[in-house]
Tab-separated table of C-alpha atoms and ligand atoms in Angstrom:
chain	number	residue	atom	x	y	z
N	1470	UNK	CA	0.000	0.000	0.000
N	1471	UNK	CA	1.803	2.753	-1.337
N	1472	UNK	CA	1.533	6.783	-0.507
N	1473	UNK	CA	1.532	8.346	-3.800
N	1474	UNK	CA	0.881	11.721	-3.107
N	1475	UNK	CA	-1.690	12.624	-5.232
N	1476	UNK	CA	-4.134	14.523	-2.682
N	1477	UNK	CA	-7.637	13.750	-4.358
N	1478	UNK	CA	-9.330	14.117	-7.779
N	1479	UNK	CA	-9.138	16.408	-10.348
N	1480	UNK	CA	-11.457	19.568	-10.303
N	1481	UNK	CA	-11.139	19.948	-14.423
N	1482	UNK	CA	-9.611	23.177	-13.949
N	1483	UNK	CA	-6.425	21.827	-15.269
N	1484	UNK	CA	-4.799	23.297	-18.469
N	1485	UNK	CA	-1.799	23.904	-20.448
N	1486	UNK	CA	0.423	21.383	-22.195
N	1487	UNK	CA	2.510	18.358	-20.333
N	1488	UNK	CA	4.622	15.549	-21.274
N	1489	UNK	CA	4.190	12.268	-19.822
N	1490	UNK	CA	6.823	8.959	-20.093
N	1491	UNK	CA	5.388	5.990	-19.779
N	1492	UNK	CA	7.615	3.189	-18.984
N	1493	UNK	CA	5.413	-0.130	-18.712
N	1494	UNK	CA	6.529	-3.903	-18.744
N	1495	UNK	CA	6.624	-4.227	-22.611
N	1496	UNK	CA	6.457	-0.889	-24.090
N	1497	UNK	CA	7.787	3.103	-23.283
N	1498	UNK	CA	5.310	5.277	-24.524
N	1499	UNK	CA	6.106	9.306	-24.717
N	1500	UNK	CA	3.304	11.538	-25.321
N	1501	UNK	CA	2.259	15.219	-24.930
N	1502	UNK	CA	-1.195	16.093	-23.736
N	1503	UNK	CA	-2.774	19.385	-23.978
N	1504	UNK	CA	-5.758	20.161	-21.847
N	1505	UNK	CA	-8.477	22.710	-21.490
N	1506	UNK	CA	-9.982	23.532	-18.727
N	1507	UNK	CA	-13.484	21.719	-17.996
N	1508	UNK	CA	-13.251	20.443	-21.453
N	1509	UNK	CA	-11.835	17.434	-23.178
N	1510	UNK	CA	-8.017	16.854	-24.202
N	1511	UNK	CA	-5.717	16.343	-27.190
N	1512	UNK	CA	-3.330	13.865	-26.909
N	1513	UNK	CA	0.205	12.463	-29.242
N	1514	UNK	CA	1.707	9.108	-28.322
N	1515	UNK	CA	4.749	7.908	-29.412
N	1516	UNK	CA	4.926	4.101	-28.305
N	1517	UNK	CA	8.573	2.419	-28.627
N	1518	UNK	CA	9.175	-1.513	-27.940
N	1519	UNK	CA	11.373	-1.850	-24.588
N	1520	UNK	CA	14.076	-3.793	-26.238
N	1521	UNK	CA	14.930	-7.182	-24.413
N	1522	UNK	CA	18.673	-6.375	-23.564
N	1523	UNK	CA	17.065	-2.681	-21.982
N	1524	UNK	CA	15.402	-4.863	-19.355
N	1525	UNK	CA	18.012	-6.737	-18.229
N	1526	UNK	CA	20.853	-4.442	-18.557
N	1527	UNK	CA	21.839	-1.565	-16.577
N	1528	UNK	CA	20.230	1.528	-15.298
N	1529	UNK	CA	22.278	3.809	-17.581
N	1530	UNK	CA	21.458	1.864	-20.566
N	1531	UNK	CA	17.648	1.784	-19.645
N	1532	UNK	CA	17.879	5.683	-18.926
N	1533	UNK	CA	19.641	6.480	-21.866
N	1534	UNK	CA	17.315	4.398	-24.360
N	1535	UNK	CA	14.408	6.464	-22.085
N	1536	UNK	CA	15.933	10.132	-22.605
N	1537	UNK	CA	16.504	8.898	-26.621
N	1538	UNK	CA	13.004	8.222	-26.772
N	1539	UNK	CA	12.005	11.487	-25.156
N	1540	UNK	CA	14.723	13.428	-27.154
N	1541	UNK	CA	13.036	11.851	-30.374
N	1542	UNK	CA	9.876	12.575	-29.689
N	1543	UNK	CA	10.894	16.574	-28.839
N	1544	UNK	CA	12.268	16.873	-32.269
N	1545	UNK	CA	9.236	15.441	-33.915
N	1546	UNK	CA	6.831	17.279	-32.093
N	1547	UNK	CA	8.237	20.768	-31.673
N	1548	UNK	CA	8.751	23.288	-33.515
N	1549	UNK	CA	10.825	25.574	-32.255
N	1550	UNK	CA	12.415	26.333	-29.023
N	1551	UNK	CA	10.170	27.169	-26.280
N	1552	UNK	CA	10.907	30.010	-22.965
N	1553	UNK	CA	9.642	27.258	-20.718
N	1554	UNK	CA	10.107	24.121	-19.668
N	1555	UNK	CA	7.244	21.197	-20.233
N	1556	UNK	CA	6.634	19.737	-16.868
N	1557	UNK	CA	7.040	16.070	-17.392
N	1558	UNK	CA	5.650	13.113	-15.152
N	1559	UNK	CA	6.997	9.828	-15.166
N	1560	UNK	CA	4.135	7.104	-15.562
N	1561	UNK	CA	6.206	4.023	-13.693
N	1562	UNK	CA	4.636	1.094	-13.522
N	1563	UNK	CA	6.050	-0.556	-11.063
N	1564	UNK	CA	6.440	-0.363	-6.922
N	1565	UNK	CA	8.126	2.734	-5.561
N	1566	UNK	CA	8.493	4.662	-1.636
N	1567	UNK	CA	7.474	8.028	-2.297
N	1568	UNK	CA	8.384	10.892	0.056
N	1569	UNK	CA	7.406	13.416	-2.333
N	1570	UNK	CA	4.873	13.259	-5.570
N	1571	UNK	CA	8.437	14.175	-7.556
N	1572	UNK	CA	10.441	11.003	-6.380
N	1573	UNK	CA	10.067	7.489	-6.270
N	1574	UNK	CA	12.716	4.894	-4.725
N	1575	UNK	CA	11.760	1.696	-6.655
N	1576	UNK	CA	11.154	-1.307	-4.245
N	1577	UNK	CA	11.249	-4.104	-6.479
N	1578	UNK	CA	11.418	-4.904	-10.735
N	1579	UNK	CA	8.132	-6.410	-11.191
N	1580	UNK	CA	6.758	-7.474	-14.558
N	1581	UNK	CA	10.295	-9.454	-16.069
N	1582	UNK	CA	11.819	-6.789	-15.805
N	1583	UNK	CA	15.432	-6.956	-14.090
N	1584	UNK	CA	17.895	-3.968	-14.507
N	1585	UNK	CA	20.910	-3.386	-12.392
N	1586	UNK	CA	21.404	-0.713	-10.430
N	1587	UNK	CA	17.543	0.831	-10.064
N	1588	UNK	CA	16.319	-1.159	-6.683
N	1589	UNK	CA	16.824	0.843	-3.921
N	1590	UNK	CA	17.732	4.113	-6.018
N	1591	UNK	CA	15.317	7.256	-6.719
N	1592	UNK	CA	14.426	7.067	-10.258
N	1593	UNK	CA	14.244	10.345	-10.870
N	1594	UNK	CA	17.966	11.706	-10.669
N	1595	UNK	CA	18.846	8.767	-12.737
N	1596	UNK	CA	16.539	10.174	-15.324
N	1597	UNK	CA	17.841	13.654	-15.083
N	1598	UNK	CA	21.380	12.527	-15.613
N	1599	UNK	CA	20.478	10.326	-18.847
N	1600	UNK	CA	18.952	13.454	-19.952
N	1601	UNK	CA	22.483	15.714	-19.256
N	1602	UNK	CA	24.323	13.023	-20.533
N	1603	UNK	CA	22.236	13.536	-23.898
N	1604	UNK	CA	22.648	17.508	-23.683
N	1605	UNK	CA	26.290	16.919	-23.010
N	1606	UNK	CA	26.394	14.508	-26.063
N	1607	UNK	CA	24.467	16.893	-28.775
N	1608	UNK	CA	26.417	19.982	-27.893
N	1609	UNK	CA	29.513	18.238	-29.036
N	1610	UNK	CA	27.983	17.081	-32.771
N	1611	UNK	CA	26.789	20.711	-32.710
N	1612	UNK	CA	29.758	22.154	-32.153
N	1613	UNK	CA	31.659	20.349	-34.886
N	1614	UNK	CA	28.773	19.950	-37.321
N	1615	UNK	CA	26.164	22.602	-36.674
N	1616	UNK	CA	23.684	20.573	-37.566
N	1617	UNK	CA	19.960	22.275	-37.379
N	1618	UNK	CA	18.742	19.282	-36.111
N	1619	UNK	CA	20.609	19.409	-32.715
N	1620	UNK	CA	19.122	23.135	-32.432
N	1621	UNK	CA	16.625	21.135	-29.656
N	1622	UNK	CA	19.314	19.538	-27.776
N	1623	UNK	CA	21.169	22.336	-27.550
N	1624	UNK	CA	18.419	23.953	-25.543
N	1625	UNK	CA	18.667	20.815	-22.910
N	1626	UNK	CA	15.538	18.905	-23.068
N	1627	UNK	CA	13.625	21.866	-22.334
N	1628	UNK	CA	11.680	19.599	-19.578
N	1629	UNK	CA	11.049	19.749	-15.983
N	1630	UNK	CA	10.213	16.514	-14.322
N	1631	UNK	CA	7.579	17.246	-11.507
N	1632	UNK	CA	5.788	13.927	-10.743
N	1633	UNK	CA	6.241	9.868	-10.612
N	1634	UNK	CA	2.863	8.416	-10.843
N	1635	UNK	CA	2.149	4.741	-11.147
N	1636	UNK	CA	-0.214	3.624	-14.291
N	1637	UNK	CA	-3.285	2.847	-11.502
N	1638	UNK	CA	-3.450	6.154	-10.068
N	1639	UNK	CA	-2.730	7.862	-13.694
N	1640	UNK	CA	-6.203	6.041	-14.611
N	1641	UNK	CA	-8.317	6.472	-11.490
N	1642	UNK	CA	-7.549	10.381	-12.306
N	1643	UNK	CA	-7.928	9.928	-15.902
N	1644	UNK	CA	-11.512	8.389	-15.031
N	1645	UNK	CA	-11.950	10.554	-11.839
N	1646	UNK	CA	-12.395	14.183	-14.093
N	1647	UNK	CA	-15.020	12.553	-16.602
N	1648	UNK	CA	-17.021	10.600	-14.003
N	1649	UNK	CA	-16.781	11.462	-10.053
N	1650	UNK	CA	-18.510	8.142	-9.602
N	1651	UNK	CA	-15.184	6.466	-10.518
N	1652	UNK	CA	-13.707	5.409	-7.542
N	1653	UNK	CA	-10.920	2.628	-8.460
N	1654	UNK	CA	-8.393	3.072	-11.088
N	1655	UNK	CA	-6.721	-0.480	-11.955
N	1656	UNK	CA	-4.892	-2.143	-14.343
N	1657	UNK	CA	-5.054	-5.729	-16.423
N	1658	UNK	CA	-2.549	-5.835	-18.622
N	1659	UNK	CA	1.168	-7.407	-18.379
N	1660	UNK	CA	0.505	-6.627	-14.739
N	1661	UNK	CA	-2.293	-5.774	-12.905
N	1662	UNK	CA	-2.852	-3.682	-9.534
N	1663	UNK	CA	-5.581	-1.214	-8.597
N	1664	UNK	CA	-5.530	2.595	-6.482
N	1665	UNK	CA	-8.248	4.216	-4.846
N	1666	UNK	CA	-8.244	7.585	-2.589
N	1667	UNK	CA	-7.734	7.169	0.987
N	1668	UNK	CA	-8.387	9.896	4.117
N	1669	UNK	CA	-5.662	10.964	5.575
N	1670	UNK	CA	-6.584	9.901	8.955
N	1671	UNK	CA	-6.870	6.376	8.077
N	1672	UNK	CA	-3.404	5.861	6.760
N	1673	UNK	CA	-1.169	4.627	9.394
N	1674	UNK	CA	2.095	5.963	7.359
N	1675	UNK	CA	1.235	9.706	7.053
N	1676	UNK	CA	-1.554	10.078	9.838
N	1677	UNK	CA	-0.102	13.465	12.406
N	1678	UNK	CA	1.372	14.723	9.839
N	1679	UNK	CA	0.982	18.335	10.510
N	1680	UNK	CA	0.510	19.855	7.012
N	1681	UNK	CA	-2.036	17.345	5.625
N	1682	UNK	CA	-5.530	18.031	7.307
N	1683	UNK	CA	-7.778	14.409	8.296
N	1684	UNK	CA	-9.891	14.453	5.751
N	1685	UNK	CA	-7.363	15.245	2.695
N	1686	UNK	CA	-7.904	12.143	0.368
N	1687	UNK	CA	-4.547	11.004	-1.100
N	1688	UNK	CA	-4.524	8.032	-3.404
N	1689	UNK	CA	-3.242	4.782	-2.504
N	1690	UNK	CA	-1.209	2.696	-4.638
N	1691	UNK	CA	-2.877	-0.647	-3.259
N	1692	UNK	CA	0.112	-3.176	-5.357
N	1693	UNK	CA	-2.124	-5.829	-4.263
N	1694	UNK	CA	-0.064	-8.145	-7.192
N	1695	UNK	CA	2.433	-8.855	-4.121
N	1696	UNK	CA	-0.490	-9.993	-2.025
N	1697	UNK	CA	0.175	-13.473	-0.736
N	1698	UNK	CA	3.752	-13.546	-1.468
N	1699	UNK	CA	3.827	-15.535	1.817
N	1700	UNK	CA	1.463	-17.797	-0.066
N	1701	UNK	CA	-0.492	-18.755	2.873
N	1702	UNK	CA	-3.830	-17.547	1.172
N	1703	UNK	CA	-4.388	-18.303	-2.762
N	1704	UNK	CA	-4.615	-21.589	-4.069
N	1705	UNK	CA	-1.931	-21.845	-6.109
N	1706	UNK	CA	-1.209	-25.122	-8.019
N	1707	UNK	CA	1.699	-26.982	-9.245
N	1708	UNK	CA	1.867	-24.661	-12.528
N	1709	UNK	CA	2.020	-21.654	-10.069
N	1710	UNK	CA	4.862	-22.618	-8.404
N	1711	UNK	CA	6.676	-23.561	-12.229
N	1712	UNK	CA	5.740	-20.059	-13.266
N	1713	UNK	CA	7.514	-18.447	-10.273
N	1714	UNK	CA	10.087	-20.810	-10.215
N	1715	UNK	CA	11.478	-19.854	-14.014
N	1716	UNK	CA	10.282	-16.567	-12.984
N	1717	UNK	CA	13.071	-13.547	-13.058
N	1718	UNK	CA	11.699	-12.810	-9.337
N	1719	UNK	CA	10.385	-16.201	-7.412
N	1720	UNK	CA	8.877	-15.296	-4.249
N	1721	UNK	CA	7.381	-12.279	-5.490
N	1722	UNK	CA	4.316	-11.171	-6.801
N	1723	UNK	CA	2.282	-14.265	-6.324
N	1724	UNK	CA	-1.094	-12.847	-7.273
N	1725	UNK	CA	-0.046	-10.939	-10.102
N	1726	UNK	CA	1.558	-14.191	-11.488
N	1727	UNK	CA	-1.969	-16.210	-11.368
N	1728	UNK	CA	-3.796	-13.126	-12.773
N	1729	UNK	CA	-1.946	-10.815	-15.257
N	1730	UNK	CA	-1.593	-10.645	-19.232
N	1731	UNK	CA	2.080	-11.358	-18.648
N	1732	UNK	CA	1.446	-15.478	-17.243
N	1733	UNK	CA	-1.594	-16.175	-18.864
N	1734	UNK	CA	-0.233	-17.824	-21.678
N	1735	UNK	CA	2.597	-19.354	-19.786
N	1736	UNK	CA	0.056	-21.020	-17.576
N	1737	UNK	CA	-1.502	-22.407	-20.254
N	1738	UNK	CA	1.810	-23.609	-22.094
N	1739	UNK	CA	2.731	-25.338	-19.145
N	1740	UNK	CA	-0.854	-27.165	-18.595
N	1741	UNK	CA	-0.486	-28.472	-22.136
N	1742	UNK	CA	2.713	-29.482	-21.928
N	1743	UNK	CA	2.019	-31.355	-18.933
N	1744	UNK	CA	-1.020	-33.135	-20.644
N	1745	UNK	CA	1.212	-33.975	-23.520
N	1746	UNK	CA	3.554	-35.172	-21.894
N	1747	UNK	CA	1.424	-37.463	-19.512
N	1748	UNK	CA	0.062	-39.000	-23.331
N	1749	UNK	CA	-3.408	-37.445	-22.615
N	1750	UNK	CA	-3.464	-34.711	-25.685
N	1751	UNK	CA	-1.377	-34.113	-28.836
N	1752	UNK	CA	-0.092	-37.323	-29.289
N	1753	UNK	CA	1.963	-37.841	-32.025
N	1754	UNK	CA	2.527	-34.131	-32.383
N	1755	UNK	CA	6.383	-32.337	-32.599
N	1756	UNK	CA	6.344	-29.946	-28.620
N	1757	UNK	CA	9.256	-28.637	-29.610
N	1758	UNK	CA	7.617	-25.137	-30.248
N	1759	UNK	CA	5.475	-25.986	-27.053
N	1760	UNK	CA	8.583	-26.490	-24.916
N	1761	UNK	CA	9.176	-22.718	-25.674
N	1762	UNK	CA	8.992	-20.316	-22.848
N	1763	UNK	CA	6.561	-17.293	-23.516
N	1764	UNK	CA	5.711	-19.198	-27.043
N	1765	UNK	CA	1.529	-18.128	-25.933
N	1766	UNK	CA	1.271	-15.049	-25.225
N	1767	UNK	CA	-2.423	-13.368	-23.538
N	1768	UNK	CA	-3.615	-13.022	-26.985
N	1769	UNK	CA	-3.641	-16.475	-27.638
N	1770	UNK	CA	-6.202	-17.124	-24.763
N	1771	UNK	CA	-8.345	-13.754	-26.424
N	1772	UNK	CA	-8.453	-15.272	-29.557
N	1773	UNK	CA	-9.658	-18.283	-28.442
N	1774	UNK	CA	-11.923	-17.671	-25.704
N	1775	UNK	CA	-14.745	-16.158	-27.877
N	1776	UNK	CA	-18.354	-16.618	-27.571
N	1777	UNK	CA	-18.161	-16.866	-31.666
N	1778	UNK	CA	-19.989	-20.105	-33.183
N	1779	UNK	CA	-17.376	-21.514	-35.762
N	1780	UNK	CA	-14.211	-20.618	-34.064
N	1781	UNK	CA	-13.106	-23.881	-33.530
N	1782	UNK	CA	-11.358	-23.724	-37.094
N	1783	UNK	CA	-10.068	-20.227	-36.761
N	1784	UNK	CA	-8.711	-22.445	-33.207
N	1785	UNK	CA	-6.815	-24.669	-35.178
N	1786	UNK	CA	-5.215	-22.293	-37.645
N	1787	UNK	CA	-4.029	-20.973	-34.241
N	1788	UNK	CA	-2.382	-23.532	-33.164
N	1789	UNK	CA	-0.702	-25.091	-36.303
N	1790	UNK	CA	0.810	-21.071	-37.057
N	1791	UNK	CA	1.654	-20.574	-32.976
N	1792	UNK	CA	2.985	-24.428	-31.805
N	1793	UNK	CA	3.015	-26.188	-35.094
N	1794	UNK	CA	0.932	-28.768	-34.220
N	1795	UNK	CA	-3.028	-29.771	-35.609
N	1796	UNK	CA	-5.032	-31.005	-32.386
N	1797	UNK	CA	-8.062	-33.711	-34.063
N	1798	UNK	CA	-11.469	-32.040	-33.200
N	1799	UNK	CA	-11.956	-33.390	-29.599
N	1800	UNK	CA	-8.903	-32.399	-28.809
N	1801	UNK	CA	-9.391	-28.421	-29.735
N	1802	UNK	CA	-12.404	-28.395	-27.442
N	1803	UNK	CA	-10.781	-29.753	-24.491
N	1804	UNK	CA	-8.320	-26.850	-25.418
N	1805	UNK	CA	-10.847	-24.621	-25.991
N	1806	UNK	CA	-12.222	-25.595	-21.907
N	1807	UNK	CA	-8.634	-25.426	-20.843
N	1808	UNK	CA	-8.151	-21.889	-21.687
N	1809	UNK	CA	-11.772	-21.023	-20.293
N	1810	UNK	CA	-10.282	-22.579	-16.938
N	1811	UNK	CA	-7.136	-20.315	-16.970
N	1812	UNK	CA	-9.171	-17.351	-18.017
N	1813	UNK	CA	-11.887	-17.673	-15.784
N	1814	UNK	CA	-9.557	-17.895	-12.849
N	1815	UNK	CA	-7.802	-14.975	-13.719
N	1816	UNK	CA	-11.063	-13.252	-13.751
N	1817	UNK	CA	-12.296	-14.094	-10.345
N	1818	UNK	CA	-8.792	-13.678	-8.757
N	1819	UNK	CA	-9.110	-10.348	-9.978
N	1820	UNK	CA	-12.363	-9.577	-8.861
N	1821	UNK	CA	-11.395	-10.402	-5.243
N	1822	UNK	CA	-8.694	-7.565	-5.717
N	1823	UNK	CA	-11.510	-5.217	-6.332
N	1824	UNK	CA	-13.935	-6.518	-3.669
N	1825	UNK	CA	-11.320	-6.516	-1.481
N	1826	UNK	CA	-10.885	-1.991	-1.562
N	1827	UNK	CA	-15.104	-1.650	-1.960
N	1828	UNK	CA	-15.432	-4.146	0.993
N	1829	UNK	CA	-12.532	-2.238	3.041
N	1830	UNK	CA	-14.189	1.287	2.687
N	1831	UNK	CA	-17.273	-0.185	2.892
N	1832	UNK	CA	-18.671	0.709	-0.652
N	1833	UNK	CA	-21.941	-0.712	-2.027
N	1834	UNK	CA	-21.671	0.581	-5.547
N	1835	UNK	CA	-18.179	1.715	-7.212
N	1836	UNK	CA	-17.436	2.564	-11.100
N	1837	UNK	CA	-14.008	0.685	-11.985
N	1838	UNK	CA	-11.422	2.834	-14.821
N	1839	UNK	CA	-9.386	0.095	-15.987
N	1840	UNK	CA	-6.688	0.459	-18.388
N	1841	UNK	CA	-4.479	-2.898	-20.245
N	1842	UNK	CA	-4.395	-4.298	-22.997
N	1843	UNK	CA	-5.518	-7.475	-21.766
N	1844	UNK	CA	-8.806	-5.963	-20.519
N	1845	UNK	CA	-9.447	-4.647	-24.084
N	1846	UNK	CA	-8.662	-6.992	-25.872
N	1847	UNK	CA	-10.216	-10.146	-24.033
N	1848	UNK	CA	-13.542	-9.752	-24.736
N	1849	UNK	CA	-14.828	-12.184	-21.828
N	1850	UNK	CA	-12.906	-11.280	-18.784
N	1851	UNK	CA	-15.292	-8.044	-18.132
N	1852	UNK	CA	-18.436	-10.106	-17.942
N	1853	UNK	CA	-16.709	-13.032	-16.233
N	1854	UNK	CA	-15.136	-10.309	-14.093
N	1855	UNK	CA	-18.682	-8.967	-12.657
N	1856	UNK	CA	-19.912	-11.945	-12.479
N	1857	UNK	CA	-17.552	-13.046	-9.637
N	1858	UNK	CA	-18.365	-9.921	-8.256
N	1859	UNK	CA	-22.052	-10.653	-7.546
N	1860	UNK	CA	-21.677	-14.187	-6.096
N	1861	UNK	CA	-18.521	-12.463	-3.981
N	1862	UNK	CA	-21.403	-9.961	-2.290
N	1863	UNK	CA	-24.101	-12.304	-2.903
N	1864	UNK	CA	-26.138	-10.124	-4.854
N	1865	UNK	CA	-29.536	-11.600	-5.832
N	1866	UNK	CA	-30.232	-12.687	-8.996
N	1867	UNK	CA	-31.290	-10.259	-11.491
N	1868	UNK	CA	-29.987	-7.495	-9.242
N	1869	UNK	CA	-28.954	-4.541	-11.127
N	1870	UNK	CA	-24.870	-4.339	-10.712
N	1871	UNK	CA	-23.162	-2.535	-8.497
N	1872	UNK	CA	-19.524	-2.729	-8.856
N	1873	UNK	CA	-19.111	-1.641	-12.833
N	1874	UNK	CA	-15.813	-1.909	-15.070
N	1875	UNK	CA	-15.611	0.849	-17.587
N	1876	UNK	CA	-12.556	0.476	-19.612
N	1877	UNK	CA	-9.708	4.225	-19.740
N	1878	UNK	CA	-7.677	4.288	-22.787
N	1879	UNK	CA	-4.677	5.417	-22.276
N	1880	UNK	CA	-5.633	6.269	-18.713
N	1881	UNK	CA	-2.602	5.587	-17.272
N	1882	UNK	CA	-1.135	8.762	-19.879
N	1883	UNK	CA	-3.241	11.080	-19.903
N	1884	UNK	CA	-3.781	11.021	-16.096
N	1885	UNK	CA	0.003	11.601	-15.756
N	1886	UNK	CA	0.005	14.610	-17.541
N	1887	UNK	CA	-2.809	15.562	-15.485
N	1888	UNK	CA	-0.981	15.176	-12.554
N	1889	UNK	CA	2.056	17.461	-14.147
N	1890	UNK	CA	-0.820	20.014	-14.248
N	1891	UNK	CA	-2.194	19.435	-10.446
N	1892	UNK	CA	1.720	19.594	-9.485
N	1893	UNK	CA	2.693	22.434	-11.465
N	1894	UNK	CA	-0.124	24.649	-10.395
N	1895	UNK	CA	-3.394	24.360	-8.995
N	1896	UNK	CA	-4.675	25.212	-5.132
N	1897	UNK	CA	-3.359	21.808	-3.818
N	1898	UNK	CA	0.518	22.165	-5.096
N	1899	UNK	CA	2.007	22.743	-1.738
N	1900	UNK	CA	0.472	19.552	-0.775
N	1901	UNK	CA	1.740	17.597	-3.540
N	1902	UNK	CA	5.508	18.994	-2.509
N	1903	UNK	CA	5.364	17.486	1.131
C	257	BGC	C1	3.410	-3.284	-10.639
C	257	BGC	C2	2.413	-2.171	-10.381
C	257	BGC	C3	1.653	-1.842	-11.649
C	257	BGC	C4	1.048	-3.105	-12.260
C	257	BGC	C5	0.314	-2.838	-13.554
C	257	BGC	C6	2.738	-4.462	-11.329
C	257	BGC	O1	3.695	-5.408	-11.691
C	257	BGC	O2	3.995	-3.714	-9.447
C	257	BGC	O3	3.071	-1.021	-9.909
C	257	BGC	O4	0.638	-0.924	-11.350
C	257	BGC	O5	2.071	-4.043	-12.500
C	257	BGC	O6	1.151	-2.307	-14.523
């Protein structure tokens, strides 16, 4: 349960232009997003792969690839030099200790990822030195070549980096200034987690604190992925404990690892594998593609999992392109009921996440902003999703729900930048510098 310092919703005031980076578990996204006040916003995204050897190398090479992005995008999307500096928030995706809204000591690498030299370490001076190290760089080829195209660099990034905000609490604020019933931002996509605003009196870490009155709501990073990481609580199976075992992290995030985009597939790899192996499907077939880690991916279980009559041949296309291998009929549908199992359990573990914050603050009814791909692209998993969430409160049949998921595009963006504007002005910016 992380402090984020991001003291409650936004009014729609906010204005002006902002940067946000995105750095996520398979992509860094860079966009710009211009807002008027109590009116809708305008927003360029730049999205760049995050190249394997960038997340498992070294913080220098990860911040450097992240100011090369950033540079590129600057030169593509500006003009001209500007007076002053775009306030810039860093969308992080991933577990950080936060002692002001403009740093962020990362616990843990969640998601795969594993660079050296981040844990432990505020990520925002690392950033700013990637970025001087890029000035530094340009103002030599400008020197020797003038080139016109370094006029940019030669300005610095003209940037000012005022917030780290995790992807959860970019989309419950996203969410929060079109509907104030939205009360949970969360994400299902490589990873998935969930924030909601908290009083101030009710939160142990900050409560006495004399410049942050009772009743100021901050929001709460809940990183409920790491719940059970004692694993005294979910019933995890044998192909759990495989997963976290080849896992760049075992031990750690033990829900996320049942639930998120990022396992799916690998659940499912590893259930047929098992069956194949045991002589009860595919037999006769080549695994040698199916012995490949990460060789289904979430989409595979999307594709699949339709409520589409006929897609049992569209099924075994799949499957002879993906693994290389042509399942008879009977075997495709016990497949086909395979994936439903993996998919449906992901679902109800992740409505239990959910429950779990309306239940705690006692709410009866609760609009839900989630962002992911996996949540937009898995047509199922909503409906399965609400589902669970009647029989977990038990309400009657027919009842009219109460918990609804509403999907954010690019909330976890766009509420970023938002935040740049609630930090960089606004009547709440001397809380947000605590
Ligand atoms: C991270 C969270 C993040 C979630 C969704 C998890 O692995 O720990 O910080 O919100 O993924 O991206």
């Amino acid at each position: 349960m992380n402090v984020t310092w991001v003291m409650g919703p936004p009014t729609g005031e906010e204005h002006g232009r902002y940067l946000a980076l995105d750095l996520g578990g398979t992509n860094l996204r860079v966009c710009e997003v211009s807002f008027e006040a109590f009116s809708d916003f305008e927003v360029l995204i730049n999205k760049n792969p995050l190249p394997e050897e960038v997340k498992h190398g070294t913080a220098e090479e990860l911040w450097d690839y992240v100011a090369e992005c950033l540079q590129r995008f600057l030169h593509e999307h500006h003009t001209g030099p500007s007076e002053k500096k775009v306030p810039l928030a860093i969308a992080f995706s991933y577990p950080v200790t936060q002692s002001s809204l403009r740093s962020g000591i990362l616990q843990r690498w969640t998601k795969g990822l594993d660079v050296k030299g981040v844990e432990g370490h505020d990520i925002v001076p690392q950033l700013e030195a990637a970025i001087g190290r890029k000035v530094g760089a340009h103002l030599e080829v400008f020197c020797t070549r003038e080139e016109p195209s370094a006029l940019i660099s030669l300005q610095g990034l003209p940037i000012d980096i005022v917030a780290v905000v995790n992807d959860t609490v970019g989309t419950l604020i996203t969410a929060a200034r079109q509907d104030p019933e939205v009360k949970i931002g969360s994400i299902f996509g490589t990873g998935c987690n969930a924030a909601y605003f908290e009083e101030a009196s009710r939160i142990p870490k900050i409560h006495g604190r004399s410049n942050i009155p009772d009743d100021a709501l901050v929001a709460i990073n809940a990183e409920y992925g790491a719940f059970d990481d004692e694993r005294k609580v979910l019933p995890c199976t044998r192909f759990d404990d495989m997963i976290d075992q080849s896992s760049a992290r075992p031990g750690q995030q033990t829900y996320e690892k049942m639930v998120s985009g990022l396992y799916l597939g690998e659940i499912l790899r590893m259930v047929f594998l098992d069956l194949h192996e045991s002589g009860a499907l595919f037999q006769g077939a080549d695994p040698t593609l199916l012995r490949q880690q990460n060789v289904i991916d979430a989409s595979f279980l999307s594709a699949i999992d339709l409520d589409v009559p006929g897609s049992v041949q569209e099924m075994g296309r799949l499957f002879k392109q993906k693994l290389g291998i042509e399942p008879s009929l009977p075997e495709l549908r016990i497949c086909r009921q395979l994936v439903e199992m993996v998919g449906i359990r992901a679902a109800r573990l992740y409505a239990c996440g959910i429950a779990a914050i309306c239940k705690k603050n006692n709410w009866s009814t609760c609009r839900v902003a989630v962002d992911g791909a996996v949540f937009e692209n898995y047509t199922n998993f909503r409906k399965r999703t609400m589902a669970a969430l009647g029989e977990i409160f038990d309400w009657p049949p027919e009842t009219e729900t109460r918990i609804t998921l509403q999907h954010c595009k690019e909330g976890s963006e766009i509420g970023s930048a938002l935040i740049a504007a609630l930090a960089s002005e606004g009547p709440r910016r001397h809380l947000l510098q605590t």
